[in-house]
Amino acid sequence: MANILVVGHYDETAEKAWRECLSGLPGTDNGAMESSTNAKRIRELANQLGKTIVERNHVLFGCAETLLDRFVAEGAKAWLCSQCTAVGGRIVSYVCRNAERSHNIGDFIYSDSSTWSRLEANIPFPEAIVKADVIILLGENQHVQIITFWAQIAEKPILPVTSFSSHQLHLNKEDIHRIFRHEMQQFDRKYGDRITRDEYEVLKKAFPNSSGNIPQLCESDQRDLQAYAEELVTLAEKVTQSKNCFIIMPFEKALQYTTLAGIFEDCANKCGFSAKRIDHTIGNTTHIIPRIYKEITRSSLVFADVSKPSPNVYYELGFAIGLKKNVIITRRKGVRLPFDINDLPVIDWEGNTAALSASILEKIRAIMEIT
């Protein structure tokens, strides 16, 4: 289950232009027709995105700022209601106090910050950014720019949909394409271990020009947009599923830890992941603490051996648990653990490395089935 934040912009004038075209008012040239068709497409895509996100058992995050936020929430609500499922906990909007809401669907959580347009003391990031696993941008306005600014600082996965660029929608093509180019420049570092560049470029998918005299979507258009929404959510799932694993253990060269690290790495590789000890991947000039935080945050799975009492190990383990990471804990059989850790599932080991490997592989595969 992922927290997927969808933000974007849909101008009411686009709907007005669409209605005028349907009414056959004079002055609606082909350009206006195409803009209105794009307006209908972006609305339908927003609706399908909301539906697909909750249908795949994810949580829809939003900000209830714009009409587009409402369309996404309506799509999610319609599917949940069709399944007789409560919307609470599945549709969540983070809002600043006194801000006008574009809808009242799902749960609303007040931000501790009065505004996200500037940095306030002790509130480094908007809560929606901190808790989101991935951000989908569908359109462009000042709010989207603010969210993008924070998301890039937090190094969150960003999926800017560049398929629609009609002036009628008030989309600033250069801005949305600039965001796309920025993410492509960071691609190897941010996404290279999870997806290919070709997969990311689904965000640039082109749609055929409209035909006929009215900006109306036919059944094939609707099917295409439903399929596109599914592609976007699939991409969101892939970029949130890191193949990296983090190993927590004392920085010692004892044979015990070398052997354990080798077992963790081997088990991770067998399940399609990559695991390395942090002290094997940094140089002498690297500040290690920020790197530890960053690597734990980026990892989908964390191994921790608590055989030897260590404040650093306990702290890093607590940090990983606080981020709700999947954690596999091991210890030498008979080692007494602090109360808080003793309450967690722990794999005991002795001298039988084959038995330990089998237990770890079983645990990894169980985690993969759940996620």
mmCIF file of C-alpha atoms in Angstrom:
data_model
loop_
_atom_site.group_PDB
_atom_site.id
_atom_site.type_symbol
_atom_site.label_atom_id
_atom_site.label_comp_id
_atom_site.label_asym_id
_atom_site.label_seq_id
_atom_site.Cartn_x
_atom_site.Cartn_y
_atom_site.Cartn_z
ATOM 1 C CA MET A 1 0.000 0.000 0.000
ATOM 2 C CA ALA A 2 1.387 3.396 -1.006
ATOM 3 C CA ASN A 3 0.375 6.964 -0.199
ATOM 4 C CA ILE A 4 -0.094 8.590 -3.611
ATOM 5 C CA LEU A 5 -0.409 12.379 -3.647
ATOM 6 C CA VAL A 6 -2.143 13.799 -6.721
ATOM 7 C CA VAL A 7 -2.023 17.560 -7.261
ATOM 8 C CA GLY A 8 -2.918 19.615 -10.281
ATOM 9 C CA HIS A 9 -5.020 22.339 -11.804
ATOM 10 C CA TYR A 10 -8.211 22.480 -13.821
ATOM 11 C CA ASP A 11 -9.572 25.911 -14.695
ATOM 12 C CA GLU A 12 -13.325 26.494 -14.589
ATOM 13 C CA THR A 13 -13.038 28.416 -17.859
ATOM 14 C CA ALA A 14 -12.151 25.132 -19.544
ATOM 15 C CA GLU A 15 -15.513 23.710 -18.503
ATOM 16 C CA LYS A 16 -17.228 26.863 -19.727
ATOM 17 C CA ALA A 17 -15.532 26.591 -23.116
ATOM 18 C CA TRP A 18 -16.586 22.952 -23.320
ATOM 19 C CA ARG A 19 -20.245 23.827 -22.604
ATOM 20 C CA GLU A 20 -20.163 26.658 -25.151
ATOM 21 C CA CYS A 21 -18.828 24.282 -27.788
ATOM 22 C CA LEU A 22 -21.551 21.779 -26.993
ATOM 23 C CA SER A 23 -24.125 24.550 -27.341
ATOM 24 C CA GLY A 24 -22.820 25.361 -30.805
ATOM 25 C CA LEU A 25 -22.116 28.990 -29.995
ATOM 26 C CA PRO A 26 -20.417 30.965 -32.780
ATOM 27 C CA GLY A 27 -16.709 31.625 -32.561
ATOM 28 C CA THR A 28 -15.736 28.174 -31.318
ATOM 29 C CA ASP A 29 -12.977 27.415 -33.820
ATOM 30 C CA ASN A 30 -10.985 24.201 -34.124
ATOM 31 C CA GLY A 31 -8.419 25.404 -31.593
ATOM 32 C CA ALA A 32 -11.124 25.967 -29.011
ATOM 33 C CA MET A 33 -12.565 22.562 -29.838
ATOM 34 C CA GLU A 34 -9.210 20.899 -29.247
ATOM 35 C CA SER A 35 -8.694 22.802 -25.988
ATOM 36 C CA SER A 36 -12.118 21.771 -24.805
ATOM 37 C CA THR A 37 -11.461 18.152 -25.734
ATOM 38 C CA ASN A 38 -8.260 18.266 -23.715
ATOM 39 C CA ALA A 39 -10.262 19.739 -20.829
ATOM 40 C CA LYS A 40 -12.606 16.782 -20.962
ATOM 41 C CA ARG A 41 -9.663 14.386 -21.180
ATOM 42 C CA ILE A 42 -7.883 15.787 -18.152
ATOM 43 C CA ARG A 43 -11.097 15.661 -16.125
ATOM 44 C CA GLU A 44 -11.716 12.046 -17.128
ATOM 45 C CA LEU A 45 -8.102 11.104 -16.403
ATOM 46 C CA ALA A 46 -8.305 12.720 -12.955
ATOM 47 C CA ASN A 47 -11.448 10.728 -12.216
ATOM 48 C CA GLN A 48 -9.871 7.486 -13.418
ATOM 49 C CA LEU A 49 -6.705 8.158 -11.408
ATOM 50 C CA GLY A 50 -8.688 8.441 -8.184
ATOM 51 C CA LYS A 51 -10.568 5.236 -8.974
ATOM 52 C CA THR A 52 -7.450 3.259 -9.880
ATOM 53 C CA ILE A 53 -5.459 4.410 -6.844
ATOM 54 C CA VAL A 54 -8.007 3.139 -4.315
ATOM 55 C CA GLU A 55 -8.936 0.112 -6.431
ATOM 56 C CA ARG A 56 -5.318 -1.055 -6.094
ATOM 57 C CA ASN A 57 -5.504 -0.652 -2.332
ATOM 58 C CA HIS A 58 -3.471 2.552 -2.098
ATOM 59 C CA VAL A 59 -4.335 5.704 -0.164
ATOM 60 C CA LEU A 60 -5.225 8.803 -2.183
ATOM 61 C CA PHE A 61 -3.590 11.937 -0.801
ATOM 62 C CA GLY A 62 -4.739 15.378 -1.885
ATOM 63 C CA CYS A 63 -4.910 19.022 -0.857
ATOM 64 C CA ALA A 64 -8.545 19.923 -1.720
ATOM 65 C CA GLU A 65 -7.275 23.102 -3.386
ATOM 66 C CA THR A 66 -8.596 22.870 -6.945
ATOM 67 C CA LEU A 67 -11.354 21.452 -9.110
ATOM 68 C CA LEU A 68 -8.948 18.777 -10.245
ATOM 69 C CA ASP A 69 -8.490 17.687 -6.620
ATOM 70 C CA ARG A 70 -12.255 17.290 -6.445
ATOM 71 C CA PHE A 71 -12.427 15.224 -9.644
ATOM 72 C CA VAL A 72 -9.753 12.838 -8.371
ATOM 73 C CA ALA A 73 -11.508 12.463 -5.007
ATOM 74 C CA GLU A 74 -14.879 11.904 -6.708
ATOM 75 C CA GLY A 75 -13.434 9.089 -8.796
ATOM 76 C CA ALA A 76 -11.997 7.428 -5.702
ATOM 77 C CA LYS A 77 -15.229 7.851 -3.736
ATOM 78 C CA ALA A 78 -17.369 6.408 -6.530
ATOM 79 C CA TRP A 79 -15.313 3.209 -6.644
ATOM 80 C CA LEU A 80 -15.192 2.826 -2.849
ATOM 81 C CA CYS A 81 -18.956 3.301 -2.607
ATOM 82 C CA SER A 82 -19.504 0.731 -5.373
ATOM 83 C CA GLN A 83 -17.603 -1.739 -3.176
ATOM 84 C CA CYS A 84 -19.519 -0.702 -0.034
ATOM 85 C CA THR A 85 -16.213 0.471 1.440
ATOM 86 C CA ALA A 86 -15.865 3.500 3.709
ATOM 87 C CA VAL A 87 -13.905 6.430 2.304
ATOM 88 C CA GLY A 88 -12.332 7.218 5.674
ATOM 89 C CA GLY A 89 -8.628 6.488 5.685
ATOM 90 C CA ARG A 90 -8.601 5.881 1.917
ATOM 91 C CA ILE A 91 -9.025 9.499 0.774
ATOM 92 C CA VAL A 92 -6.974 11.940 2.846
ATOM 93 C CA SER A 93 -6.529 15.665 2.252
ATOM 94 C CA TYR A 94 -4.005 17.879 4.024
ATOM 95 C CA VAL A 95 -5.172 21.484 4.260
ATOM 96 C CA CYS A 96 -3.958 24.723 5.777
ATOM 97 C CA ARG A 97 -6.310 26.345 8.268
ATOM 98 C CA ASN A 98 -8.670 28.946 6.798
ATOM 99 C CA ALA A 99 -8.048 27.618 3.282
ATOM 100 C CA GLU A 100 -11.137 27.183 1.126
ATOM 101 C CA ARG A 101 -11.783 23.543 0.218
ATOM 102 C CA SER A 102 -12.768 22.377 -3.242
ATOM 103 C CA HIS A 103 -14.556 19.308 -1.825
ATOM 104 C CA ASN A 104 -15.493 17.548 1.423
ATOM 105 C CA ILE A 105 -14.713 13.954 0.489
ATOM 106 C CA GLY A 106 -12.788 11.702 2.873
ATOM 107 C CA ASP A 107 -10.642 12.673 5.843
ATOM 108 C CA PHE A 108 -9.174 16.139 6.342
ATOM 109 C CA ILE A 109 -6.062 16.845 8.375
ATOM 110 C CA TYR A 110 -5.014 20.368 9.299
ATOM 111 C CA SER A 111 -1.420 21.278 8.604
ATOM 112 C CA ASP A 112 0.653 22.664 11.457
ATOM 113 C CA SER A 113 1.752 25.360 9.017
ATOM 114 C CA SER A 114 -0.461 28.294 8.097
ATOM 115 C CA THR A 115 0.969 28.257 4.582
ATOM 116 C CA TRP A 116 3.197 26.009 2.496
ATOM 117 C CA SER A 117 4.495 28.873 0.381
ATOM 118 C CA ARG A 118 7.286 29.671 2.848
ATOM 119 C CA LEU A 119 9.409 27.879 5.424
ATOM 120 C CA GLU A 120 8.183 28.180 9.013
ATOM 121 C CA ALA A 121 10.172 27.426 12.141
ATOM 122 C CA ASN A 122 10.329 23.743 13.097
ATOM 123 C CA ILE A 123 8.151 22.692 10.136
ATOM 124 C CA PRO A 124 10.631 21.756 7.397
ATOM 125 C CA PHE A 125 8.154 20.153 4.996
ATOM 126 C CA PRO A 126 4.383 20.126 4.416
ATOM 127 C CA GLU A 127 2.888 17.021 6.012
ATOM 128 C CA ALA A 128 1.447 15.814 2.714
ATOM 129 C CA ILE A 129 4.957 15.718 1.247
ATOM 130 C CA VAL A 130 6.480 13.960 4.248
ATOM 131 C CA LYS A 131 3.872 11.199 4.265
ATOM 132 C CA ALA A 132 3.466 10.774 0.498
ATOM 133 C CA ASP A 133 5.413 7.995 -1.190
ATOM 134 C CA VAL A 134 5.055 9.506 -4.663
ATOM 135 C CA ILE A 135 3.582 12.687 -6.185
ATOM 136 C CA ILE A 136 1.645 12.766 -9.465
ATOM 137 C CA LEU A 137 1.391 16.208 -11.109
ATOM 138 C CA LEU A 138 -1.551 16.682 -13.432
ATOM 139 C CA GLY A 139 -1.522 20.275 -14.592
ATOM 140 C CA GLU A 140 0.263 23.409 -13.474
ATOM 141 C CA ASN A 141 -0.458 26.347 -11.199
ATOM 142 C CA GLN A 142 1.196 28.080 -8.258
ATOM 143 C CA HIS A 143 0.130 25.366 -5.817
ATOM 144 C CA VAL A 144 1.659 22.682 -8.053
ATOM 145 C CA GLN A 145 4.887 24.689 -8.174
ATOM 146 C CA ILE A 146 4.968 24.901 -4.366
ATOM 147 C CA ILE A 147 4.361 21.161 -3.970
ATOM 148 C CA THR A 148 7.040 20.425 -6.582
ATOM 149 C CA PHE A 149 9.521 22.674 -4.765
ATOM 150 C CA TRP A 150 9.065 20.779 -1.487
ATOM 151 C CA ALA A 151 8.970 17.369 -3.173
ATOM 152 C CA GLN A 152 12.277 17.998 -4.936
ATOM 153 C CA ILE A 153 13.941 19.108 -1.700
ATOM 154 C CA ALA A 154 12.617 15.977 0.037
ATOM 155 C CA GLU A 155 13.751 13.898 -2.970
ATOM 156 C CA LYS A 156 10.337 12.307 -3.345
ATOM 157 C CA PRO A 157 9.486 10.524 -6.604
ATOM 158 C CA ILE A 158 7.691 13.007 -8.892
ATOM 159 C CA LEU A 159 5.596 12.010 -11.905
ATOM 160 C CA PRO A 160 4.748 15.125 -13.993
ATOM 161 C CA VAL A 161 2.163 14.225 -16.644
ATOM 162 C CA THR A 162 3.037 16.270 -19.741
ATOM 163 C CA SER A 163 0.446 14.761 -22.088
ATOM 164 C CA PHE A 164 -1.892 17.771 -21.940
ATOM 165 C CA SER A 165 -0.689 21.276 -22.773
ATOM 166 C CA SER A 166 -3.682 23.355 -23.800
ATOM 167 C CA HIS A 167 -3.685 27.048 -22.993
ATOM 168 C CA GLN A 168 -7.365 26.659 -22.199
ATOM 169 C CA LEU A 169 -6.382 24.566 -19.176
ATOM 170 C CA HIS A 170 -3.919 27.216 -18.019
ATOM 171 C CA LEU A 171 -1.137 24.662 -18.196
ATOM 172 C CA ASN A 172 2.263 26.271 -18.458
ATOM 173 C CA LYS A 173 3.837 23.812 -20.850
ATOM 174 C CA GLU A 174 7.355 25.018 -20.171
ATOM 175 C CA ASP A 175 6.929 24.638 -16.404
ATOM 176 C CA ILE A 176 5.536 21.093 -16.491
ATOM 177 C CA HIS A 177 8.145 20.094 -19.062
ATOM 178 C CA ARG A 178 10.863 21.739 -16.964
ATOM 179 C CA ILE A 179 9.844 19.544 -14.032
ATOM 180 C CA PHE A 180 9.977 16.494 -16.297
ATOM 181 C CA ARG A 181 13.453 17.455 -17.564
ATOM 182 C CA HIS A 182 14.691 18.005 -14.012
ATOM 183 C CA GLU A 183 13.544 14.526 -12.974
ATOM 184 C CA MET A 184 15.158 12.994 -16.062
ATOM 185 C CA GLN A 185 18.445 14.694 -15.160
ATOM 186 C CA GLN A 186 18.215 13.044 -11.732
ATOM 187 C CA PHE A 187 16.908 9.780 -13.167
ATOM 188 C CA ASP A 188 19.828 7.437 -12.476
ATOM 189 C CA ARG A 189 20.104 8.554 -8.861
ATOM 190 C CA LYS A 190 16.379 8.728 -8.043
ATOM 191 C CA TYR A 191 14.810 6.030 -10.193
ATOM 192 C CA GLY A 192 17.523 3.985 -11.902
ATOM 193 C CA ASP A 193 17.282 1.044 -9.499
ATOM 194 C CA ARG A 194 13.532 0.676 -10.050
ATOM 195 C CA ILE A 195 12.481 1.618 -13.583
ATOM 196 C CA THR A 196 13.884 2.326 -17.042
ATOM 197 C CA ARG A 197 13.869 5.695 -18.777
ATOM 198 C CA ASP A 198 11.394 4.329 -21.312
ATOM 199 C CA GLU A 199 8.996 3.459 -18.494
ATOM 200 C CA TYR A 200 9.260 6.990 -17.069
ATOM 201 C CA GLU A 201 8.507 8.502 -20.461
ATOM 202 C CA VAL A 202 4.944 7.171 -20.312
ATOM 203 C CA LEU A 203 4.378 10.598 -18.702
ATOM 204 C CA LYS A 204 4.777 12.101 -22.206
ATOM 205 C CA LYS A 205 2.205 9.844 -23.840
ATOM 206 C CA ALA A 206 0.510 11.526 -26.810
ATOM 207 C CA PHE A 207 -3.193 11.302 -27.578
ATOM 208 C CA PRO A 208 -4.763 11.663 -31.048
ATOM 209 C CA ASN A 209 -6.343 14.921 -32.116
ATOM 210 C CA SER A 210 -10.079 15.173 -31.591
ATOM 211 C CA SER A 211 -12.432 14.534 -34.468
ATOM 212 C CA GLY A 212 -15.935 15.728 -35.170
ATOM 213 C CA ASN A 213 -17.583 19.008 -34.313
ATOM 214 C CA ILE A 214 -17.960 18.683 -30.556
ATOM 215 C CA PRO A 215 -15.367 18.217 -27.809
ATOM 216 C CA GLN A 216 -16.842 14.960 -26.594
ATOM 217 C CA LEU A 217 -15.044 11.790 -25.566
ATOM 218 C CA CYS A 218 -16.092 8.611 -27.303
ATOM 219 C CA GLU A 219 -15.899 5.177 -25.712
ATOM 220 C CA SER A 220 -12.440 4.543 -27.155
ATOM 221 C CA ASP A 221 -11.184 7.825 -25.626
ATOM 222 C CA GLN A 222 -12.537 6.778 -22.245
ATOM 223 C CA ARG A 223 -10.926 3.363 -22.531
ATOM 224 C CA ASP A 224 -7.611 4.986 -23.487
ATOM 225 C CA LEU A 225 -7.736 7.302 -20.475
ATOM 226 C CA GLN A 226 -8.663 4.464 -18.141
ATOM 227 C CA ALA A 227 -5.701 2.479 -19.469
ATOM 228 C CA TYR A 228 -3.464 5.549 -19.074
ATOM 229 C CA ALA A 229 -4.550 5.977 -15.456
ATOM 230 C CA GLU A 230 -3.607 2.348 -14.854
ATOM 231 C CA GLU A 231 -0.201 2.942 -16.478
ATOM 232 C CA LEU A 232 0.403 5.970 -14.260
ATOM 233 C CA VAL A 233 -0.506 4.105 -11.071
ATOM 234 C CA THR A 234 1.686 1.177 -12.155
ATOM 235 C CA LEU A 235 4.557 3.634 -12.623
ATOM 236 C CA ALA A 236 3.842 5.122 -9.188
ATOM 237 C CA GLU A 237 3.976 1.637 -7.673
ATOM 238 C CA LYS A 238 7.300 0.878 -9.326
ATOM 239 C CA VAL A 239 9.038 4.083 -8.246
ATOM 240 C CA THR A 240 7.986 3.517 -4.626
ATOM 241 C CA GLN A 241 9.284 -0.048 -4.582
ATOM 242 C CA SER A 242 13.007 0.421 -4.106
ATOM 243 C CA LYS A 243 15.311 -2.529 -4.732
ATOM 244 C CA ASN A 244 17.716 -1.239 -2.090
ATOM 245 C CA CYS A 245 18.136 -2.860 1.322
ATOM 246 C CA PHE A 246 19.919 -1.292 4.278
ATOM 247 C CA ILE A 247 22.008 -3.325 6.729
ATOM 248 C CA ILE A 248 22.147 -2.181 10.352
ATOM 249 C CA MET A 249 24.960 -3.635 12.467
ATOM 250 C CA PRO A 250 28.029 -2.373 14.376
ATOM 251 C CA PHE A 251 30.894 -1.049 12.257
ATOM 252 C CA GLU A 252 33.171 -3.937 13.133
ATOM 253 C CA LYS A 253 35.276 -6.235 10.981
ATOM 254 C CA ALA A 254 34.675 -9.275 13.184
ATOM 255 C CA LEU A 255 34.012 -12.493 11.282
ATOM 256 C CA GLN A 256 30.544 -12.659 12.807
ATOM 257 C CA TYR A 257 29.455 -9.432 11.101
ATOM 258 C CA THR A 258 31.216 -10.171 7.840
ATOM 259 C CA THR A 259 29.393 -13.506 7.681
ATOM 260 C CA LEU A 260 26.042 -11.960 8.596
ATOM 261 C CA ALA A 261 26.414 -9.185 6.031
ATOM 262 C CA GLY A 262 27.199 -11.801 3.402
ATOM 263 C CA ILE A 263 24.047 -13.745 4.303
ATOM 264 C CA PHE A 264 21.910 -10.589 4.140
ATOM 265 C CA GLU A 265 23.392 -9.636 0.767
ATOM 266 C CA ASP A 266 22.954 -13.140 -0.658
ATOM 267 C CA CYS A 267 19.328 -13.429 0.489
ATOM 268 C CA ALA A 268 18.544 -9.962 -0.873
ATOM 269 C CA ASN A 269 20.084 -10.821 -4.257
ATOM 270 C CA LYS A 270 18.064 -14.046 -4.501
ATOM 271 C CA CYS A 271 14.870 -12.010 -4.103
ATOM 272 C CA GLY A 272 15.840 -9.303 -6.607
ATOM 273 C CA PHE A 273 17.145 -6.745 -4.098
ATOM 274 C CA SER A 274 20.557 -5.218 -3.449
ATOM 275 C CA ALA A 275 22.032 -4.932 0.061
ATOM 276 C CA LYS A 276 25.334 -3.443 1.226
ATOM 277 C CA ARG A 277 26.785 -2.377 4.550
ATOM 278 C CA ILE A 278 26.983 1.408 4.697
ATOM 279 C CA ASP A 279 30.650 1.288 5.772
ATOM 280 C CA HIS A 280 31.439 -0.606 2.565
ATOM 281 C CA THR A 281 29.949 2.068 0.295
ATOM 282 C CA ILE A 282 31.267 5.389 1.618
ATOM 283 C CA GLY A 283 34.574 7.196 1.338
ATOM 284 C CA ASN A 284 36.676 8.687 4.100
ATOM 285 C CA THR A 285 35.419 12.213 3.395
ATOM 286 C CA THR A 286 31.706 11.369 3.421
ATOM 287 C CA HIS A 287 29.562 12.526 6.361
ATOM 288 C CA ILE A 288 28.078 9.203 7.408
ATOM 289 C CA ILE A 289 25.045 10.214 9.510
ATOM 290 C CA PRO A 290 23.160 12.060 6.718
ATOM 291 C CA ARG A 291 24.016 9.162 4.402
ATOM 292 C CA ILE A 292 22.548 6.654 6.874
ATOM 293 C CA TYR A 293 19.291 8.631 7.106
ATOM 294 C CA LYS A 294 19.095 8.936 3.345
ATOM 295 C CA GLU A 295 19.802 5.261 2.638
ATOM 296 C CA ILE A 296 17.288 4.018 5.215
ATOM 297 C CA THR A 297 14.669 6.369 3.786
ATOM 298 C CA ARG A 298 15.306 5.094 0.239
ATOM 299 C CA SER A 299 15.331 1.412 1.189
ATOM 300 C CA SER A 300 12.312 -0.855 0.947
ATOM 301 C CA LEU A 301 13.774 -3.432 3.325
ATOM 302 C CA VAL A 302 16.057 -3.141 6.350
ATOM 303 C CA PHE A 303 18.148 -5.879 7.972
ATOM 304 C CA ALA A 304 19.227 -5.335 11.579
ATOM 305 C CA ASP A 305 21.356 -7.575 13.764
ATOM 306 C CA VAL A 306 21.009 -6.776 17.464
ATOM 307 C CA SER A 307 23.324 -9.446 18.868
ATOM 308 C CA LYS A 308 25.559 -6.820 20.466
ATOM 309 C CA PRO A 309 24.106 -3.906 22.484
ATOM 310 C CA SER A 310 24.750 -0.747 20.485
ATOM 311 C CA PRO A 311 23.067 2.668 20.825
ATOM 312 C CA ASN A 312 23.754 3.359 17.139
ATOM 313 C CA VAL A 313 22.121 0.103 16.041
ATOM 314 C CA TYR A 314 19.100 0.724 18.262
ATOM 315 C CA TYR A 315 18.759 4.302 17.013
ATOM 316 C CA GLU A 316 18.942 3.324 13.330
ATOM 317 C CA LEU A 317 16.475 0.485 13.914
ATOM 318 C CA GLY A 318 14.062 2.881 15.621
ATOM 319 C CA PHE A 319 14.431 5.330 12.732
ATOM 320 C CA ALA A 320 13.564 2.583 10.227
ATOM 321 C CA ILE A 321 10.566 1.432 12.267
ATOM 322 C CA GLY A 322 9.377 5.033 12.571
ATOM 323 C CA LEU A 323 9.404 5.260 8.765
ATOM 324 C CA LYS A 324 7.319 2.051 8.665
ATOM 325 C CA LYS A 325 10.013 0.188 6.748
ATOM 326 C CA ASN A 326 9.899 -3.581 6.412
ATOM 327 C CA VAL A 327 12.455 -4.714 8.981
ATOM 328 C CA ILE A 328 14.050 -8.144 9.479
ATOM 329 C CA ILE A 329 15.777 -8.411 12.873
ATOM 330 C CA THR A 330 18.309 -11.097 13.809
ATOM 331 C CA ARG A 331 20.273 -11.925 16.961
ATOM 332 C CA ARG A 332 22.579 -14.582 18.299
ATOM 333 C CA LYS A 333 20.442 -17.095 20.189
ATOM 334 C CA GLY A 334 20.302 -16.356 23.906
ATOM 335 C CA VAL A 335 21.113 -12.644 23.677
ATOM 336 C CA ARG A 336 18.827 -10.597 25.933
ATOM 337 C CA LEU A 337 17.218 -7.610 24.253
ATOM 338 C CA PRO A 338 15.768 -4.338 25.563
ATOM 339 C CA PHE A 339 12.030 -4.507 26.196
ATOM 340 C CA ASP A 340 10.992 -2.458 23.151
ATOM 341 C CA ILE A 341 12.990 -4.633 20.745
ATOM 342 C CA ASN A 342 12.175 -7.910 22.489
ATOM 343 C CA ASP A 343 8.529 -7.289 21.611
ATOM 344 C CA LEU A 344 9.353 -7.421 17.874
ATOM 345 C CA PRO A 345 9.689 -10.556 15.699
ATOM 346 C CA VAL A 346 13.340 -11.656 15.829
ATOM 347 C CA ILE A 347 15.147 -14.448 13.966
ATOM 348 C CA ASP A 348 17.573 -16.302 16.243
ATOM 349 C CA TRP A 349 20.784 -17.728 14.820
ATOM 350 C CA GLU A 350 23.652 -19.893 16.016
ATOM 351 C CA GLY A 351 26.305 -21.488 13.837
ATOM 352 C CA ASN A 352 24.005 -22.859 11.130
ATOM 353 C CA THR A 353 24.182 -20.274 8.349
ATOM 354 C CA ALA A 354 21.980 -22.369 6.055
ATOM 355 C CA ALA A 355 19.139 -22.308 8.590
ATOM 356 C CA LEU A 356 19.514 -18.554 9.045
ATOM 357 C CA SER A 357 19.477 -17.986 5.275
ATOM 358 C CA ALA A 358 16.333 -20.105 4.921
ATOM 359 C CA SER A 359 14.552 -18.131 7.661
ATOM 360 C CA ILE A 360 15.534 -14.790 6.130
ATOM 361 C CA LEU A 361 14.446 -15.850 2.633
ATOM 362 C CA GLU A 362 11.101 -17.000 4.010
ATOM 363 C CA LYS A 363 10.634 -13.647 5.735
ATOM 364 C CA ILE A 364 11.569 -11.631 2.634
ATOM 365 C CA ARG A 365 9.156 -13.598 0.449
ATOM 366 C CA ALA A 366 6.363 -13.136 2.974
ATOM 367 C CA ILE A 367 6.983 -9.375 2.940
ATOM 368 C CA MET A 368 6.977 -9.337 -0.868
ATOM 369 C CA GLU A 369 3.593 -11.096 -0.958
ATOM 370 C CA ILE A 370 2.063 -8.543 1.404
ATOM 371 C CA THR A 371 3.447 -5.505 -0.408
#
